[in-house]
Coordinates of C-alpha atoms and ligand atoms in Angstrom, one line a residue:
M1 CA 1.2 20.4 -4.9
N2 CA 0.2 21.5 -1.4
D3 CA 2.3 21.0 1.8
D4 CA -0.1 18.3 3.2
I5 CA 0.5 16.0 0.4
N6 CA 4.3 16.5 0.7
K7 CA 4.1 15.0 4.2
D8 CA 2.9 11.8 2.6
T9 CA 5.2 9.1 1.2
L10 CA 4.8 8.9 -2.6
I11 CA 6.3 6.0 -4.5
L12 CA 6.7 6.0 -8.3
A13 CA 6.5 2.4 -9.3
I14 CA 7.4 0.6 -12.6
E15 CA 6.5 -2.9 -13.8
S16 CA 7.7 -4.5 -17.0
S17 CA 8.3 -8.1 -16.2
C18 CA 6.1 -9.6 -18.9
D19 CA 3.8 -8.1 -21.5
E20 CA 2.4 -5.0 -19.7
T21 CA 4.3 -1.8 -19.4
A22 CA 3.0 -0.1 -16.3
A23 CA 3.6 2.8 -14.0
S24 CA 1.8 4.1 -10.9
V25 CA 2.0 6.6 -8.1
V26 CA 1.0 5.2 -4.7
R27 CA 0.5 7.3 -1.6
N28 CA 1.4 5.8 1.8
G29 CA 1.2 2.3 0.5
R30 CA -2.5 2.1 0.2
D31 CA -3.8 4.9 -1.9
V32 CA -3.4 4.5 -5.7
M33 CA -3.1 8.0 -7.2
S34 CA -2.6 6.7 -10.8
N35 CA -2.4 3.3 -12.4
V36 CA -1.3 3.3 -16.1
I37 CA -1.1 0.0 -18.0
S38 CA 0.0 -0.3 -21.6
S39 CA -0.9 -3.8 -22.6
Q40 CA 0.8 -5.7 -25.4
I41 CA -1.7 -8.5 -25.5
V42 CA -3.1 -7.7 -29.0
L43 CA 0.4 -8.0 -30.4
H44 CA 1.3 -11.3 -28.7
T45 CA -2.1 -12.8 -29.6
L46 CA -0.9 -13.0 -33.2
Y47 CA 1.7 -15.5 -32.0
G48 CA -0.4 -17.4 -29.5
G49 CA 1.7 -16.3 -26.5
V50 CA 4.2 -13.8 -25.3
V51 CA 7.3 -13.3 -27.6
P52 CA 10.1 -12.1 -25.3
E53 CA 12.0 -10.1 -27.9
I54 CA 8.8 -8.2 -29.0
A55 CA 7.9 -7.6 -25.3
S56 CA 11.3 -5.9 -24.6
R57 CA 11.1 -3.7 -27.7
K58 CA 7.5 -2.6 -26.9
H59 CA 8.5 -1.8 -23.3
I60 CA 11.3 0.5 -24.6
E61 CA 8.8 2.2 -26.9
K62 CA 6.2 2.8 -24.2
I63 CA 7.9 3.2 -20.9
N64 CA 8.6 6.9 -20.9
Q65 CA 5.1 7.9 -21.9
V66 CA 3.6 5.5 -19.4
I67 CA 5.6 7.0 -16.6
E68 CA 4.8 10.6 -17.7
Q69 CA 1.1 9.6 -17.8
A70 CA 1.3 8.1 -14.3
L71 CA 2.8 11.3 -12.9
N72 CA 0.3 13.5 -14.7
D73 CA -2.7 11.4 -13.6
A74 CA -1.5 11.7 -10.0
D75 CA -0.9 15.4 -10.4
A76 CA 2.6 14.8 -9.2
E77 CA 6.1 15.9 -10.3
L78 CA 9.2 13.8 -10.0
E79 CA 10.4 16.1 -7.2
D80 CA 7.3 15.1 -5.1
I81 CA 8.3 11.4 -5.2
D82 CA 10.0 9.9 -2.2
A83 CA 11.3 6.7 -3.8
I84 CA 11.3 4.7 -7.1
G85 CA 10.0 1.2 -6.9
V86 CA 10.6 -1.3 -9.7
T87 CA 10.1 -5.0 -10.3
Y88 CA 13.5 -6.7 -10.7
G89 CA 12.4 -10.3 -10.9
P90 CA 11.2 -12.9 -11.6
G91 CA 10.1 -12.5 -15.3
L92 CA 11.5 -12.2 -18.8
V93 CA 15.1 -10.9 -18.5
G94 CA 14.9 -8.5 -21.4
A95 CA 11.5 -7.1 -20.3
L96 CA 12.7 -6.7 -16.7
L97 CA 15.8 -4.9 -17.8
V98 CA 13.8 -2.1 -19.4
G99 CA 12.0 -1.2 -16.2
V100 CA 15.1 -1.7 -14.0
A101 CA 17.3 0.5 -16.3
E102 CA 14.6 3.2 -16.4
A103 CA 14.1 3.1 -12.6
K104 CA 17.9 3.4 -12.1
A105 CA 18.2 6.3 -14.5
I106 CA 15.4 8.2 -12.7
A107 CA 16.8 7.4 -9.3
Y108 CA 20.3 8.6 -10.4
A109 CA 19.0 11.8 -12.1
T110 CA 16.7 12.8 -9.2
K111 CA 18.9 11.4 -6.3
K112 CA 15.9 9.5 -5.0
P113 CA 16.2 6.1 -3.3
L114 CA 15.7 3.0 -5.5
V115 CA 13.7 0.0 -4.1
G116 CA 13.7 -3.3 -6.1
V117 CA 10.5 -5.4 -5.7
H118 CA 9.8 -9.1 -6.2
H119 CA 7.0 -9.5 -8.7
I120 CA 5.1 -11.9 -6.4
E121 CA 5.5 -9.6 -3.4
G122 CA 3.7 -7.1 -5.7
H123 CA 0.9 -9.5 -6.5
I124 CA 0.4 -10.3 -2.8
S125 CA 0.5 -6.5 -1.9
A126 CA -2.3 -5.8 -4.4
N127 CA -4.6 -7.0 -1.6
Y128 CA -3.7 -4.0 0.6
I129 CA -5.1 -1.5 -2.0
E130 CA -8.8 -2.1 -1.5
N131 CA -8.8 -3.9 1.8
K132 CA -7.5 -1.0 3.9
T133 CA -7.7 -2.9 7.2
L134 CA -5.9 -6.0 5.9
E135 CA -2.6 -6.5 7.8
P136 CA -0.3 -9.6 8.0
P137 CA -0.2 -12.3 9.1
F138 CA -2.4 -14.2 6.6
I139 CA -2.2 -16.9 4.0
C140 CA -2.0 -15.9 0.3
L141 CA -2.6 -18.0 -2.7
V142 CA -0.7 -16.5 -5.7
V143 CA -2.0 -17.8 -9.0
S144 CA -0.7 -16.2 -12.2
G145 CA 0.6 -17.0 -15.7
G146 CA 4.1 -17.8 -14.3
H147 CA 3.5 -18.7 -10.7
T148 CA 1.4 -20.8 -8.3
H149 CA 2.5 -20.3 -4.8
L150 CA 0.9 -20.8 -1.4
V151 CA 2.5 -18.3 0.9
V152 CA 2.3 -17.5 4.7
V153 CA 2.6 -13.7 4.9
N154 CA 4.2 -13.4 8.3
D155 CA 4.7 -9.6 8.1
Y156 CA 5.2 -6.9 5.4
G157 CA 8.0 -8.3 3.3
E158 CA 8.3 -11.5 5.3
Y159 CA 7.2 -14.6 3.4
E160 CA 7.3 -18.3 3.8
V161 CA 6.5 -20.3 0.7
I162 CA 4.7 -23.5 1.9
G163 CA 3.5 -24.8 -1.5
R164 CA 4.3 -24.3 -5.2
T165 CA 3.6 -25.9 -8.5
R166 CA 5.7 -28.8 -9.6
D167 CA 5.1 -28.2 -13.3
D168 CA 2.7 -25.7 -15.0
A169 CA 1.5 -22.6 -13.3
A170 CA -2.3 -22.3 -13.0
G171 CA -2.5 -19.5 -15.6
E172 CA -0.3 -21.5 -17.9
A173 CA -2.8 -24.4 -17.7
F174 CA -5.6 -22.1 -18.5
D175 CA -3.7 -20.7 -21.5
K176 CA -2.7 -24.2 -22.8
V177 CA -6.2 -25.6 -22.5
A178 CA -7.7 -22.5 -24.2
R179 CA -5.3 -23.0 -27.1
A180 CA -6.3 -26.7 -27.4
I181 CA -10.0 -25.8 -27.7
G182 CA -9.3 -22.9 -30.1
L183 CA -9.9 -20.0 -27.8
G184 CA -6.6 -18.2 -28.3
Y185 CA -4.3 -16.2 -26.0
P186 CA -4.7 -15.2 -23.2
G187 CA -6.9 -18.2 -22.4
G188 CA -7.9 -17.5 -18.8
P189 CA -10.5 -14.8 -19.3
K190 CA -11.9 -16.7 -22.4
I191 CA -12.3 -20.0 -20.4
D192 CA -13.8 -18.1 -17.5
K193 CA -16.5 -16.7 -19.9
L194 CA -17.2 -19.8 -21.9
A195 CA -17.4 -22.0 -18.7
K196 CA -20.5 -20.1 -17.7
E197 CA -22.3 -21.9 -20.6
G198 CA -20.9 -25.4 -19.8
N199 CA -21.5 -28.2 -17.3
P200 CA -18.7 -28.3 -14.7
H201 CA -19.5 -32.0 -14.1
A202 CA -19.6 -33.1 -17.8
I203 CA -16.1 -34.5 -17.7
E204 CA -14.3 -35.8 -14.6
F205 CA -10.8 -34.4 -15.0
P206 CA -8.2 -35.4 -12.4
R207 CA -7.3 -33.4 -9.3
A208 CA -3.6 -34.3 -8.9
S209 CA -1.8 -34.3 -5.5
V210 CA 1.9 -34.4 -4.9
E211 CA 3.0 -37.2 -2.5
G212 CA 4.6 -36.0 0.7
A213 CA 3.9 -32.3 -0.2
P214 CA 0.3 -31.5 0.7
F215 CA 0.5 -27.9 -0.4
D216 CA 2.3 -28.4 -3.7
F217 CA 0.3 -28.2 -7.0
S218 CA 0.5 -30.0 -10.3
F219 CA -1.4 -29.0 -13.4
S220 CA 0.3 -30.8 -16.2
G221 CA -1.7 -34.0 -15.6
L222 CA -4.9 -32.0 -15.8
K223 CA -3.7 -30.4 -19.0
S224 CA -2.8 -33.8 -20.5
A225 CA -6.2 -35.2 -19.5
V226 CA -7.9 -32.3 -21.4
L227 CA -5.8 -33.0 -24.5
N228 CA -6.5 -36.8 -24.2
H229 CA -10.2 -36.1 -23.9
I230 CA -10.1 -34.0 -27.1
N231 CA -8.1 -36.8 -29.0
M232 CA -10.5 -39.4 -27.7
C233 CA -13.5 -37.4 -29.0
Q234 CA -11.8 -36.9 -32.4
M235 CA -11.0 -40.6 -32.7
K236 CA -14.5 -41.8 -31.7
D237 CA -16.2 -39.0 -33.6
I238 CA -17.8 -37.7 -30.5
E239 CA -18.8 -34.0 -30.5
I240 CA -16.2 -31.8 -28.7
V241 CA -18.1 -29.3 -26.5
P242 CA -15.7 -26.4 -25.6
A243 CA -18.0 -25.0 -23.0
D244 CA -18.2 -28.3 -21.1
I245 CA -14.4 -28.8 -21.3
S246 CA -13.9 -25.2 -20.0
A247 CA -16.3 -25.7 -17.1
S248 CA -15.0 -29.1 -16.2
F249 CA -11.4 -28.1 -16.4
Q250 CA -12.0 -24.9 -14.4
N251 CA -13.9 -26.9 -11.8
A252 CA -10.8 -29.2 -11.4
V253 CA -8.6 -26.1 -10.9
V254 CA -11.0 -24.7 -8.4
D255 CA -10.9 -27.9 -6.3
S256 CA -7.1 -28.0 -6.4
L257 CA -6.7 -24.4 -5.3
T258 CA -9.4 -24.2 -2.7
G259 CA -8.6 -27.5 -1.0
R260 CA -5.0 -26.6 -0.4
A261 CA -5.5 -23.0 0.6
I262 CA -8.2 -23.9 3.1
N263 CA -6.1 -26.7 4.5
A264 CA -3.2 -24.3 4.9
C265 CA -5.4 -21.9 6.9
H266 CA -6.4 -24.7 9.2
Q267 CA -2.9 -26.2 9.6
Y268 CA -1.1 -22.9 10.1
G269 CA -3.9 -21.5 12.3
Y270 CA -4.9 -18.4 10.2
N271 CA -8.4 -17.2 9.6
K272 CA -7.5 -14.7 6.9
L273 CA -6.9 -15.9 3.3
A274 CA -6.1 -13.7 0.3
I275 CA -5.7 -14.6 -3.4
A276 CA -3.6 -12.7 -5.9
G277 CA -2.3 -12.9 -9.5
G278 CA -4.0 -12.9 -12.9
V279 CA -5.9 -16.2 -12.3
A280 CA -7.3 -14.7 -9.1
S281 CA -9.7 -12.6 -11.3
N282 CA -11.4 -15.8 -12.4
S283 CA -15.1 -15.6 -11.4
A284 CA -15.5 -19.3 -10.5
I285 CA -12.4 -19.3 -8.3
R286 CA -13.6 -16.1 -6.5
D287 CA -17.1 -17.5 -6.0
A288 CA -15.8 -20.8 -4.7
F289 CA -13.5 -19.2 -2.2
T290 CA -16.3 -16.8 -1.1
D291 CA -18.6 -19.7 -0.3
I292 CA -16.0 -22.0 1.3
C293 CA -14.5 -19.2 3.4
A294 CA -17.9 -18.2 4.7
R295 CA -18.6 -21.8 5.7
E296 CA -15.2 -22.2 7.3
G297 CA -15.2 -18.9 9.2
I298 CA -12.3 -17.6 7.2
E299 CA -12.1 -13.9 6.1
F300 CA -11.5 -13.9 2.3
Y301 CA -9.7 -11.1 0.5
H302 CA -9.1 -10.5 -3.2
P303 CA -8.1 -7.5 -5.3
S304 CA -10.3 -6.2 -8.1
P305 CA -9.4 -7.8 -11.5
I306 CA -7.4 -4.7 -12.6
F307 CA -5.1 -5.2 -9.6
C308 CA -4.9 -9.0 -10.1
T309 CA -3.3 -9.0 -13.5
D310 CA 0.1 -7.2 -13.9
N311 CA 0.1 -3.6 -12.9
A312 CA 2.5 -1.2 -11.2
A313 CA 0.2 -0.1 -8.4
M314 CA 0.8 -3.4 -6.6
I315 CA 4.6 -2.8 -7.1
G316 CA 4.2 0.7 -5.5
V317 CA 2.4 -0.8 -2.5
A318 CA 5.1 -3.5 -2.0
A319 CA 7.9 -0.9 -2.6
Y320 CA 6.3 1.4 0.1
Y321 CA 6.5 -1.3 2.8
E322 CA 10.0 -2.2 1.7
Y323 CA 11.0 1.5 1.7
K324 CA 9.6 1.9 5.3
K325 CA 11.6 -1.1 6.4
G326 CA 14.8 0.5 5.0
T327 CA 15.2 -1.6 1.8
R328 CA 17.4 0.3 -0.6
H329 CA 19.0 -0.9 -3.8
G330 CA 22.1 0.6 -5.4
L331 CA 22.6 1.6 -9.1
D332 CA 24.1 -1.9 -9.6
L333 CA 20.6 -3.4 -9.3
N334 CA 20.2 -6.1 -11.9
A335 CA 17.2 -7.9 -13.4
I336 CA 17.0 -11.4 -11.9
P337 CA 14.7 -13.6 -14.1
N338 CA 14.4 -16.4 -11.5
L339 CA 14.5 -14.4 -8.3
K340 CA 13.1 -16.3 -5.3
L341 CA 10.5 -14.8 -3.0
G342 CA 12.3 -13.6 0.2
E343 CA 15.7 -13.3 -1.6
R344 CA 17.4 -10.0 -1.7
Ligands
KG4_1 O1 -0.5 -12.1 -13.1 P1 -0.5 -12.1 -14.5 O2 -1.1 -10.9 -15.2 O3 0.9 -12.3 -15.1 C1 1.9 -13.1 -14.5 O4 2.5 -12.6 -13.6 O5 2.0 -14.2 -15.0 O6 -1.3 -13.4 -15.0 C2 -1.6 -13.7 -16.3 C3 -2.4 -15.0 -16.3 C4 -2.6 -15.6 -17.7 O7 -2.2 -16.9 -17.7 C5 -4.1 -15.4 -17.9 O8 -4.7 -16.4 -18.7 C6 -4.6 -15.6 -16.5 O9 -3.7 -14.9 -15.7 N1 -5.9 -15.0 -16.3 C7 -7.0 -15.7 -15.9 C8 -8.1 -14.8 -15.9 N2 -7.7 -13.6 -16.2 C9 -6.3 -13.7 -16.4 N3 -7.1 -17.0 -15.7 C10 -8.4 -17.5 -15.4 N4 -9.5 -16.7 -15.3 C11 -9.4 -15.3 -15.6 N5 -10.5 -14.6 -15.6
ZN2 ZN1 2.2 -11.2 -12.6

């Protein structure tokens, strides 16, 4: 590598919190030099969801080759790397441990600093990759398989969670509804596709609100309403139309998400809104936010789908800003399955 590149800050990032084994090299927090993702989805599809024990075993099998590939794609050697970033929570403990142990081993062998990253901080930071001018403060809606958070991003690494789900995460609701109408795992992308052929107003599903907590979400009632609708159709011998169910369910999710996120922008006085997480790749959600934000004079940001679902590039971006702030973890870093955003 030439000397110019050596002046840059290169992070090698590792992500293994769920069912993707991923590694990436990120330059100066914004420039993704490589982004390798080994997905286990096909394997877990057989069981209708992620099987933790299988996930851990697969991570162990894949992690070395994924990291090697990430370094090769970036045309980098381990000695060019300034710090190792790794997701240490939240997530499946066995899955997280594989990435954390690997990152610690590399940090120890190369004497490079180790920076543990919160998975949600990674999702939020994915917005910096393609939106080069985006800087905090802004509001971010994080919607993934495991999380639904409305967050005020005060600064890099400074978060205030103002809303969260009381029950199911948005992605979980997509996956459960998909299973109920026979679409299989993971349900989000399948509902997204099928909904394009359905009528979003065919069935009026509920938009739940949580009393006294205007920015909290609840999706379990919506999921139950879908299941009740299916039961009712079966009992009355009415045709079940999966495309209409998908479109109507998705429409209810869109309303729940957009309403709260836009209200948060108004109440907290921000005109920048970002979305993140696997569900943020949903086409109806992106279209709705694009329209509403244009009407409301709010700048809308979202990552490309590949940076919405789990990846290590987002962890590299978050690790860069943490590294610049001086965050360092010791070799006693542990996986924390229920790590809270903002906790160290
Ligand atoms: O962020 P992610 O990859 O993993 C977690 O951190 O949880 O999110 C995975 C979730 C799954 O529930 C999946 O069904 C959902 O994101 N998802 C989608 C779409 N693509 C992925 N949900 C709705 N529409 C999509 N296009
Ligand atoms: Zn995720």
